Amino acid sequence: MKVKASLCVFASLFLTFSGAELAGNWPPLDQPPPPVAKWTALVDQAKVPNAPLVKTVGQCADKDTFCNWSCTGCTRPDSDVTKCPEKTDWGLTFDDGPTEFTNTLLDFLETKNAKVTFFVIGSRVVENPEILQKAVNAGHQIAIHTWSHPALTTQSNEQIIAELKWTEAAIKAAVGITPKYMRPPFGDYDDRVRGIATQLGYKIVIWDEDTNDWMSADDKTFQLTWIEGNFTQWVKQPSTTGHISLEHDLYKQTAERAQLAVPIVQGAGFTIKPVAVCTNEQPYLENISLTGSAAGPAAGKAGKAPAAAPAAGKAAGKAPAAAPPAAAPAAYPSPAADPAYPPPASAPTSAYPYLVGDAQSSPSATPATTNGASLNTISLWSFVSLIVGSFMFI
Ligand SMILES: *[C@@H]1O[C@H](CO)[C@@H](O)[C@H](O)[C@H]1NC(C)=O
Ligand SMILES: *[C@@H]1O[C@H](CO)[C@@H](O)[C@H](O)[C@H]1NC(C)=O
Ligand SMILES: *[C@@H]1O[C@H](CO)[C@@H](O)[C@H](O)[C@H]1NC(C)=O
Ligand SMILES: [Zn+2]
């Protein structure tokens, strides 16, 4: 009994441990992160199309000068991915995680041998690095979906760069990979956003089938059965190409409901693939494949190794500065210290009823803790004292 009890203590402590935040000093969760001069300098501003910053989200210009997808569906083939080219391929995509609900979804996808794409929020990567690692190890594709989920056409060039690069840095620090795909929140992008994303080396992934599952968060008239109802219709449509569908692992009900779509899509003869697999492109800057024999294990190994650094830092209870995330600036610059930091653009406030169907990112319920390392030190102490304590009882 005593042994069992201490095992339980051990197990629960281990769980607390594995739920730790990403080490390092990160900008607050769900808030626009500060521009960083060296990232801003990566983009030649002279080459970025000069589309006006949008003041009122939802108002489309009379003439679509800047190829605004959410207004007109305009895309640029060189930079935009809208569907899987092969008729029998289906790119299932999930936005706004990683969250606690991603876990169950990952377990389910494993049983169906389905590999999908997750467009993740940088600040949630900081909250849930282990869940992201689990997705990487399973062979899913990870892509960027900004830090704080703003409508990008309302953001300055510097802010757009910060949203993307902070997220990239968090992903690199958490799982050791650098995504080459991004998705603009709400599908809100034009040639200015496109120009910046392209110069930073990203392709933009949009979708051709939208579940609108995010509406279930606050619209009581939204019926969850519509999600599988839509999939049932989509798989029957005649089409010369495959598809990319949009769902969200942000909410419990949408992450759960997503399980019903998988057998519908597979049952209709489609192969569910990460988007970069259906487009036959590299998912990451690093030489990591999502296909073939090397895919699963290789991706797992490659992702795991770099993540070991912060983990080792935690286990050793090192001082906060000991294990700065590899790709992030050593110190998180305060806005005042960075001359490039512009005054924040008017943040979008209300809901986005016009939107083509991306969820509005709600601020996290948990207060933002940016110093993961001090938390980890505390966990270590409680860990050591409880282990010592349980030994004394044996
Ligand atoms: C692009 O579309 C969004 C969404 O409809 C809209 O709010 C924005 O004003 C548009 N941008 C331009 C430059 O037209
Ligand atoms: C598909 O979803 C829409 C809402 O996004 C809903 O109005 C429609 O009824 C759904 N179709 C089916 C067959 O469930
Ligand atoms: C990438 O990995 C593959 C398979 O492991 C290997 O054959 C290839 O040489 C690697 N390429 C580079 C540039 O490292
Ligand atoms: Zn989103």
Short mmCIF file of C-alpha atoms and ligand atoms in Angstrom, two decimals:
data_model
loop_
_atom_site.label_atom_id
_atom_site.label_comp_id
_atom_site.label_asym_id
_atom_site.label_seq_id
_atom_site.Cartn_x
_atom_site.Cartn_y
_atom_site.Cartn_z
CA MET A 1 0.00 0.00 0.00
CA LYS A 2 2.71 2.39 0.97
CA VAL A 3 4.65 1.64 -2.19
CA LYS A 4 1.48 2.18 -4.19
CA ALA A 5 0.87 5.49 -2.49
CA SER A 6 4.33 6.77 -3.21
CA LEU A 7 4.00 5.58 -6.78
CA CYS A 8 0.85 7.62 -7.03
CA VAL A 9 2.60 10.67 -5.63
CA PHE A 10 5.35 10.08 -8.12
CA ALA A 11 2.93 9.67 -11.01
CA SER A 12 0.95 12.80 -10.19
CA LEU A 13 4.11 14.80 -9.80
CA PHE A 14 5.32 13.53 -13.12
CA LEU A 15 2.08 14.70 -14.67
CA THR A 16 2.49 18.14 -13.09
CA PHE A 17 5.98 18.15 -14.48
CA SER A 18 5.00 17.23 -18.01
CA GLY A 19 2.36 19.95 -17.98
CA ALA A 20 4.99 22.62 -17.48
CA GLU A 21 5.16 25.71 -19.60
CA LEU A 22 7.88 26.22 -22.14
CA ALA A 23 10.99 27.59 -20.43
CA GLY A 24 12.23 31.02 -21.37
CA ASN A 25 10.96 34.53 -21.20
CA TRP A 26 8.04 34.88 -23.61
CA PRO A 27 5.64 37.72 -24.38
CA PRO A 28 2.25 37.53 -22.62
CA LEU A 29 -0.26 35.01 -23.89
CA ASP A 30 -2.88 36.11 -26.42
CA GLN A 31 -1.54 39.65 -26.69
CA PRO A 32 0.27 41.18 -29.66
CA PRO A 33 3.97 40.49 -29.09
CA PRO A 34 6.57 43.26 -29.44
CA PRO A 35 8.36 43.67 -32.78
CA VAL A 36 12.00 42.66 -32.70
CA ALA A 37 14.38 44.75 -34.82
CA LYS A 38 16.39 41.82 -36.18
CA TRP A 39 13.22 40.07 -37.34
CA THR A 40 11.80 43.27 -38.84
CA ALA A 41 15.06 43.64 -40.79
CA LEU A 42 14.45 40.27 -42.49
CA VAL A 43 11.79 41.89 -44.66
CA ASP A 44 12.61 44.43 -47.36
CA GLN A 45 9.80 46.89 -46.71
CA ALA A 46 10.22 48.47 -50.14
CA LYS A 47 9.08 45.21 -51.72
CA VAL A 48 5.96 44.81 -49.55
CA PRO A 49 2.83 45.90 -51.45
CA ASN A 50 1.52 49.09 -49.94
CA ALA A 51 -2.05 48.02 -49.13
CA PRO A 52 -3.71 50.30 -46.59
CA LEU A 53 -3.94 49.08 -43.01
CA VAL A 54 -7.53 48.10 -42.40
CA LYS A 55 -9.28 50.17 -39.72
CA THR A 56 -12.68 48.54 -39.65
CA VAL A 57 -12.50 44.82 -40.03
CA GLY A 58 -15.16 43.46 -42.34
CA GLN A 59 -15.22 46.34 -44.82
CA CYS A 60 -14.09 45.35 -48.26
CA ALA A 61 -12.69 47.89 -50.66
CA ASP A 62 -14.82 48.52 -53.78
CA LYS A 63 -12.01 47.27 -55.98
CA ASP A 64 -9.90 44.30 -54.93
CA THR A 65 -6.55 45.90 -55.71
CA PHE A 66 -4.63 43.78 -53.22
CA CYS A 67 -6.05 40.31 -53.75
CA ASN A 68 -7.94 40.13 -50.48
CA TRP A 69 -8.95 36.51 -49.97
CA SER A 70 -11.59 37.08 -47.32
CA CYS A 71 -13.30 39.67 -49.53
CA THR A 72 -13.14 38.07 -52.95
CA GLY A 73 -11.52 34.66 -52.58
CA CYS A 74 -8.57 35.98 -54.58
CA THR A 75 -5.45 33.81 -54.35
CA ARG A 76 -1.91 33.94 -55.76
CA PRO A 77 -0.82 30.49 -56.96
CA ASP A 78 2.87 31.05 -56.14
CA SER A 79 2.30 31.67 -52.45
CA ASP A 80 -1.16 30.33 -51.57
CA VAL A 81 -2.26 26.74 -50.99
CA THR A 82 -6.02 26.32 -51.16
CA LYS A 83 -6.56 22.61 -51.75
CA CYS A 84 -4.82 19.29 -52.09
CA PRO A 85 -4.02 18.84 -55.80
CA GLU A 86 -4.66 15.07 -55.97
CA LYS A 87 -8.29 14.05 -56.23
CA THR A 88 -8.11 11.43 -53.48
CA ASP A 89 -6.16 13.49 -50.94
CA TRP A 90 -7.75 15.30 -48.03
CA GLY A 91 -5.93 17.77 -45.83
CA LEU A 92 -7.71 17.86 -42.48
CA THR A 93 -6.56 20.99 -40.67
CA PHE A 94 -7.04 22.16 -37.08
CA ASP A 95 -6.48 25.74 -35.91
CA ASP A 96 -5.92 27.60 -32.66
CA GLY A 97 -4.27 24.91 -30.50
CA PRO A 98 -2.47 23.29 -28.92
CA THR A 99 -5.00 22.89 -26.11
CA GLU A 100 -5.81 20.17 -23.59
CA PHE A 101 -8.45 18.95 -26.08
CA THR A 102 -5.78 18.32 -28.70
CA ASN A 103 -4.62 15.35 -26.60
CA THR A 104 -7.75 13.27 -27.08
CA LEU A 105 -7.87 14.18 -30.75
CA LEU A 106 -4.27 12.99 -31.16
CA ASP A 107 -5.09 9.67 -29.49
CA PHE A 108 -8.02 9.21 -31.83
CA LEU A 109 -6.09 10.12 -34.99
CA GLU A 110 -3.49 7.54 -34.00
CA THR A 111 -6.14 4.79 -34.04
CA LYS A 112 -7.17 5.84 -37.57
CA ASN A 113 -3.62 6.29 -38.82
CA ALA A 114 -4.61 9.77 -39.96
CA LYS A 115 -1.96 12.50 -40.21
CA VAL A 116 -3.24 16.07 -40.19
CA THR A 117 -1.99 19.65 -39.98
CA PHE A 118 -2.14 21.82 -36.86
CA PHE A 119 -1.95 25.61 -37.27
CA VAL A 120 -0.85 26.62 -33.81
CA ILE A 121 -0.99 29.79 -31.72
CA GLY A 122 2.48 30.71 -30.45
CA SER A 123 1.34 31.69 -27.01
CA ARG A 124 -0.51 28.37 -26.62
CA VAL A 125 2.65 26.56 -27.66
CA VAL A 126 4.26 28.20 -24.63
CA GLU A 127 1.39 26.92 -22.47
CA ASN A 128 1.33 23.38 -23.91
CA PRO A 129 4.72 22.41 -25.36
CA GLU A 130 4.31 18.71 -24.52
CA ILE A 131 1.06 18.46 -26.45
CA LEU A 132 2.80 19.95 -29.47
CA GLN A 133 5.63 17.45 -29.05
CA LYS A 134 3.09 14.63 -28.99
CA ALA A 135 1.65 15.87 -32.29
CA VAL A 136 5.11 16.09 -33.87
CA ASN A 137 6.07 12.63 -32.67
CA ALA A 138 2.90 11.20 -34.20
CA GLY A 139 3.92 12.59 -37.63
CA HIS A 140 1.42 15.44 -37.91
CA GLN A 141 2.43 18.67 -39.58
CA ILE A 142 2.87 21.80 -37.48
CA ALA A 143 2.33 25.22 -39.03
CA ILE A 144 2.12 28.82 -37.83
CA HIS A 145 -1.13 30.62 -36.96
CA THR A 146 0.30 33.77 -35.25
CA TRP A 147 0.94 34.61 -31.61
CA SER A 148 -2.22 36.45 -30.59
CA HIS A 149 -4.65 35.78 -33.46
CA PRO A 150 -5.27 39.28 -34.82
CA ALA A 151 -6.81 40.06 -38.21
CA LEU A 152 -3.52 40.57 -40.03
CA THR A 153 -4.76 43.23 -42.47
CA THR A 154 -5.27 45.49 -39.42
CA GLN A 155 -1.66 45.06 -38.25
CA SER A 156 1.43 47.04 -39.25
CA ASN A 157 4.19 45.28 -41.16
CA GLU A 158 6.31 45.11 -37.99
CA GLN A 159 3.45 43.61 -36.02
CA ILE A 160 2.75 40.98 -38.66
CA ILE A 161 6.42 39.98 -38.64
CA ALA A 162 6.37 39.81 -34.82
CA GLU A 163 3.21 37.66 -34.80
CA LEU A 164 4.80 35.16 -37.18
CA LYS A 165 8.38 35.11 -35.90
CA TRP A 166 7.49 34.87 -32.20
CA THR A 167 5.32 31.88 -33.03
CA GLU A 168 8.09 30.36 -35.12
CA ALA A 169 10.51 30.87 -32.22
CA ALA A 170 8.16 29.22 -29.71
CA ILE A 171 7.66 26.21 -32.00
CA LYS A 172 11.40 25.89 -32.57
CA ALA A 173 12.08 26.11 -28.84
CA ALA A 174 9.34 23.58 -28.01
CA VAL A 175 9.87 20.91 -30.68
CA GLY A 176 12.94 21.91 -32.69
CA ILE A 177 11.29 22.55 -36.05
CA THR A 178 10.74 25.64 -38.18
CA PRO A 179 7.44 25.50 -40.11
CA LYS A 180 7.30 26.74 -43.69
CA TYR A 181 3.52 27.02 -43.78
CA MET A 182 1.35 29.62 -42.09
CA ARG A 183 -2.36 30.40 -41.96
CA PRO A 184 -3.68 33.93 -41.34
CA PRO A 185 -6.28 34.14 -38.55
CA PHE A 186 -9.82 34.46 -39.93
CA GLY A 187 -8.33 33.86 -43.38
CA ASP A 188 -7.75 37.61 -43.38
CA TYR A 189 -4.91 38.47 -45.74
CA ASP A 190 -4.06 40.55 -48.75
CA ASP A 191 -0.97 41.25 -50.86
CA ARG A 192 0.72 43.14 -48.01
CA VAL A 193 0.36 40.22 -45.60
CA ARG A 194 1.27 37.86 -48.43
CA GLY A 195 4.36 39.90 -49.31
CA ILE A 196 5.61 39.75 -45.73
CA ALA A 197 4.87 36.05 -45.29
CA THR A 198 6.58 35.23 -48.59
CA GLN A 199 9.72 37.20 -47.74
CA LEU A 200 9.89 35.36 -44.42
CA GLY A 201 9.83 32.11 -46.37
CA TYR A 202 6.28 30.96 -45.61
CA LYS A 203 3.56 29.65 -47.83
CA ILE A 204 0.00 30.57 -46.94
CA VAL A 205 -2.50 27.77 -46.43
CA ILE A 206 -6.20 28.52 -46.69
CA TRP A 207 -9.07 26.03 -47.10
CA ASP A 208 -11.80 25.10 -49.55
CA GLU A 209 -14.18 23.41 -47.09
CA ASP A 210 -15.18 25.13 -43.85
CA THR A 211 -17.04 23.41 -41.01
CA ASN A 212 -17.75 26.70 -39.20
CA ASP A 213 -17.31 24.57 -36.08
CA TRP A 214 -16.00 27.59 -34.13
CA MET A 215 -19.51 29.06 -34.14
CA SER A 216 -20.52 26.42 -31.62
CA ALA A 217 -18.54 28.36 -29.01
CA ASP A 218 -21.20 31.02 -28.53
CA ASP A 219 -23.94 30.48 -31.10
CA LYS A 220 -26.58 28.28 -29.49
CA THR A 221 -28.31 27.73 -32.82
CA PHE A 222 -25.22 26.07 -34.27
CA GLN A 223 -25.79 22.34 -34.44
CA LEU A 224 -22.74 20.16 -33.98
CA THR A 225 -24.28 17.52 -36.28
CA TRP A 226 -23.76 19.99 -39.12
CA ILE A 227 -20.06 19.25 -38.94
CA GLU A 228 -20.37 15.62 -39.98
CA GLY A 229 -23.35 16.59 -42.16
CA ASN A 230 -21.07 18.89 -44.14
CA PHE A 231 -18.35 16.27 -44.47
CA THR A 232 -20.90 13.75 -45.74
CA GLN A 233 -21.91 16.20 -48.47
CA TRP A 234 -18.39 17.29 -49.35
CA VAL A 235 -17.05 13.79 -49.94
CA LYS A 236 -19.83 13.19 -52.51
CA GLN A 237 -19.21 16.36 -54.54
CA PRO A 238 -17.62 15.76 -57.91
CA SER A 239 -14.21 17.42 -57.89
CA THR A 240 -11.07 17.40 -59.99
CA THR A 241 -8.91 18.07 -56.93
CA GLY A 242 -8.67 17.00 -53.32
CA HIS A 243 -9.60 19.28 -50.42
CA ILE A 244 -8.40 21.15 -47.37
CA SER A 245 -10.98 21.42 -44.60
CA LEU A 246 -11.03 23.70 -41.58
CA GLU A 247 -11.75 22.67 -37.99
CA HIS A 248 -10.58 23.84 -34.57
CA ASP A 249 -8.98 22.03 -31.64
CA LEU A 250 -9.55 25.10 -29.47
CA TYR A 251 -12.86 23.95 -28.00
CA LYS A 252 -13.78 20.67 -26.35
CA GLN A 253 -16.86 20.10 -28.50
CA THR A 254 -15.13 20.84 -31.80
CA ALA A 255 -12.08 18.72 -30.99
CA GLU A 256 -14.41 15.85 -30.03
CA ARG A 257 -16.73 16.24 -32.99
CA ALA A 258 -13.78 16.13 -35.36
CA GLN A 259 -13.56 12.40 -34.66
CA LEU A 260 -16.75 11.82 -36.65
CA ALA A 261 -15.31 13.41 -39.78
CA VAL A 262 -12.37 11.04 -40.07
CA PRO A 263 -14.30 7.83 -40.91
CA ILE A 264 -16.52 9.77 -43.32
CA VAL A 265 -13.53 11.06 -45.28
CA GLN A 266 -11.63 7.77 -45.18
CA GLY A 267 -14.77 5.77 -45.92
CA ALA A 268 -15.29 7.77 -49.12
CA GLY A 269 -11.87 6.70 -50.37
CA PHE A 270 -9.81 9.76 -49.47
CA THR A 271 -6.40 9.57 -47.86
CA ILE A 272 -6.01 12.03 -45.01
CA LYS A 273 -2.63 13.76 -45.31
CA PRO A 274 -0.72 16.67 -43.84
CA VAL A 275 -1.02 19.58 -46.29
CA ALA A 276 2.72 19.58 -47.10
CA VAL A 277 2.44 15.89 -47.98
CA CYS A 278 -0.45 16.44 -50.39
CA THR A 279 1.40 19.38 -51.99
CA ASN A 280 4.65 17.40 -51.99
CA GLU A 281 6.61 20.23 -50.34
CA GLN A 282 8.97 20.46 -47.37
CA PRO A 283 7.00 21.13 -44.18
CA TYR A 284 9.98 22.53 -42.27
CA LEU A 285 13.29 24.30 -42.81
CA GLU A 286 14.94 21.31 -41.15
CA ASN A 287 15.44 18.16 -43.16
CA ILE A 288 12.49 16.29 -41.67
CA SER A 289 10.14 14.22 -43.78
CA LEU A 290 6.52 13.43 -42.95
CA THR A 291 6.40 10.55 -45.41
CA GLY A 292 8.00 7.21 -46.10
CA SER A 293 9.71 4.92 -43.65
CA ALA A 294 11.72 7.76 -42.19
CA ALA A 295 8.58 9.80 -41.56
CA GLY A 296 7.19 8.86 -38.16
CA PRO A 297 10.32 7.88 -36.25
CA ALA A 298 12.56 10.41 -37.98
CA ALA A 299 10.16 13.25 -37.34
CA GLY A 300 9.83 12.10 -33.78
CA LYS A 301 13.55 11.91 -33.18
CA ALA A 302 14.34 15.13 -34.93
CA GLY A 303 11.63 16.89 -32.98
CA LYS A 304 12.58 15.36 -29.68
CA ALA A 305 16.28 16.05 -29.58
CA PRO A 306 16.18 19.84 -29.50
CA ALA A 307 13.31 19.83 -27.03
CA ALA A 308 15.51 17.91 -24.64
CA ALA A 309 17.48 21.07 -23.97
CA PRO A 310 14.76 23.02 -22.16
CA ALA A 311 13.57 19.79 -20.52
CA ALA A 312 17.02 19.10 -19.17
CA GLY A 313 17.13 22.64 -17.89
CA LYS A 314 13.91 22.01 -15.99
CA ALA A 315 15.03 18.73 -14.50
CA ALA A 316 18.25 20.27 -13.31
CA GLY A 317 16.35 23.18 -11.82
CA LYS A 318 18.59 25.68 -13.54
CA ALA A 319 18.23 29.38 -13.19
CA PRO A 320 15.72 31.03 -15.56
CA ALA A 321 18.39 32.32 -17.93
CA ALA A 322 20.13 28.94 -18.16
CA ALA A 323 18.16 27.53 -21.07
CA PRO A 324 16.98 30.33 -23.33
CA PRO A 325 15.00 29.00 -26.29
CA ALA A 326 17.38 28.48 -29.16
CA ALA A 327 15.53 30.48 -31.76
CA ALA A 328 14.12 33.22 -29.54
CA PRO A 329 16.03 36.36 -28.74
CA ALA A 330 17.98 35.74 -25.51
CA ALA A 331 16.03 38.39 -23.72
CA TYR A 332 12.50 39.40 -24.56
CA PRO A 333 12.97 43.05 -25.46
CA SER A 334 10.69 45.49 -23.77
CA PRO A 335 8.78 47.68 -26.24
CA ALA A 336 10.72 50.74 -25.11
CA ALA A 337 14.04 49.08 -25.85
CA ASP A 338 13.08 48.41 -29.45
CA PRO A 339 12.96 51.55 -31.58
CA ALA A 340 10.98 49.69 -34.22
CA TYR A 341 8.09 49.12 -31.83
CA PRO A 342 5.07 50.97 -33.22
CA PRO A 343 2.04 52.07 -31.24
CA PRO A 344 -0.44 49.18 -31.20
CA ALA A 345 -2.99 49.35 -33.99
CA SER A 346 -6.60 49.42 -32.90
CA ALA A 347 -7.21 45.87 -31.82
CA PRO A 348 -10.23 44.13 -33.28
CA THR A 349 -12.85 44.13 -30.58
CA SER A 350 -16.15 42.56 -31.53
CA ALA A 351 -16.98 39.26 -33.17
CA TYR A 352 -16.27 38.82 -36.86
CA PRO A 353 -19.61 37.78 -38.32
CA TYR A 354 -18.41 38.31 -41.89
CA LEU A 355 -15.50 36.03 -41.52
CA VAL A 356 -15.13 33.11 -43.80
CA GLY A 357 -15.13 30.93 -40.75
CA ASP A 358 -12.14 31.09 -38.51
CA ALA A 359 -12.64 31.11 -34.77
CA GLN A 360 -12.14 34.22 -32.80
CA SER A 361 -9.37 33.53 -30.39
CA SER A 362 -10.53 34.21 -26.88
CA PRO A 363 -8.04 35.21 -24.24
CA SER A 364 -6.85 32.32 -22.17
CA ALA A 365 -8.55 31.83 -18.85
CA THR A 366 -5.24 31.21 -17.16
CA PRO A 367 -3.35 34.35 -16.24
CA ALA A 368 -0.32 34.86 -18.42
CA THR A 369 2.82 33.54 -16.83
CA THR A 370 5.80 34.43 -18.91
CA ASN A 371 8.47 33.10 -16.68
CA GLY A 372 8.19 29.34 -17.06
CA ALA A 373 11.54 28.74 -15.44
CA SER A 374 10.64 30.00 -11.98
CA LEU A 375 7.53 27.83 -12.06
CA ASN A 376 9.71 24.89 -12.94
CA THR A 377 12.02 25.60 -10.05
CA ILE A 378 9.05 25.53 -7.71
CA SER A 379 7.85 22.24 -9.23
CA LEU A 380 11.31 20.80 -8.72
CA TRP A 381 11.32 21.72 -5.06
CA SER A 382 7.89 20.28 -4.40
CA PHE A 383 8.96 17.24 -6.37
CA VAL A 384 12.11 16.67 -4.31
CA SER A 385 10.46 17.33 -0.97
CA LEU A 386 7.49 15.08 -1.74
CA ILE A 387 9.69 12.25 -2.95
CA VAL A 388 11.84 12.54 0.16
CA GLY A 389 8.64 12.75 2.20
CA SER A 390 7.16 9.61 0.71
CA PHE A 391 10.36 7.68 1.30
CA MET A 392 10.20 8.61 4.97
CA PHE A 393 6.80 6.91 5.18
CA ILE A 394 7.92 3.62 3.68
C1 LIG B 1 -9.70 42.54 -46.76
O1 LIG B 1 -10.80 41.80 -46.32
C2 LIG B 1 -11.13 42.02 -44.97
C3 LIG B 1 -12.23 41.05 -44.63
O2 LIG B 1 -13.35 41.20 -45.41
C4 LIG B 1 -11.55 43.45 -44.80
O3 LIG B 1 -11.84 43.71 -43.46
C5 LIG B 1 -10.43 44.36 -45.24
O4 LIG B 1 -10.87 45.69 -45.20
C6 LIG B 1 -9.96 44.03 -46.64
N1 LIG B 1 -8.76 44.76 -46.94
C7 LIG B 1 -8.68 45.58 -47.97
C8 LIG B 1 -7.35 46.27 -48.15
O5 LIG B 1 -9.59 45.74 -48.76
C1 LIG B 2 -23.37 22.47 -43.17
O1 LIG B 2 -23.05 23.50 -42.26
C2 LIG B 2 -23.84 24.67 -42.36
C3 LIG B 2 -23.31 25.66 -41.38
O2 LIG B 2 -21.94 25.87 -41.55
C4 LIG B 2 -25.28 24.33 -42.11
O3 LIG B 2 -26.09 25.45 -42.33
C5 LIG B 2 -25.71 23.21 -43.01
O4 LIG B 2 -27.04 22.82 -42.67
C6 LIG B 2 -24.80 22.02 -42.88
N1 LIG B 2 -25.19 20.95 -43.80
C7 LIG B 2 -25.52 19.73 -43.37
C8 LIG B 2 -25.93 18.78 -44.42
O5 LIG B 2 -25.49 19.41 -42.19
C1 LIG B 3 17.87 14.87 -45.78
O1 LIG B 3 17.51 13.57 -45.27
C2 LIG B 3 17.56 12.55 -46.26
C3 LIG B 3 17.00 11.29 -45.63
O2 LIG B 3 17.49 11.07 -44.35
C4 LIG B 3 18.99 12.41 -46.78
O3 LIG B 3 19.04 11.42 -47.78
C5 LIG B 3 19.45 13.74 -47.35
O4 LIG B 3 20.80 13.67 -47.74
C6 LIG B 3 19.27 14.88 -46.33
N1 LIG B 3 19.57 16.14 -46.95
C7 LIG B 3 20.28 17.09 -46.35
C8 LIG B 3 20.45 18.36 -47.12
O5 LIG B 3 20.73 16.97 -45.24
ZN ZN B 4 -7.73 30.70 -35.88
#
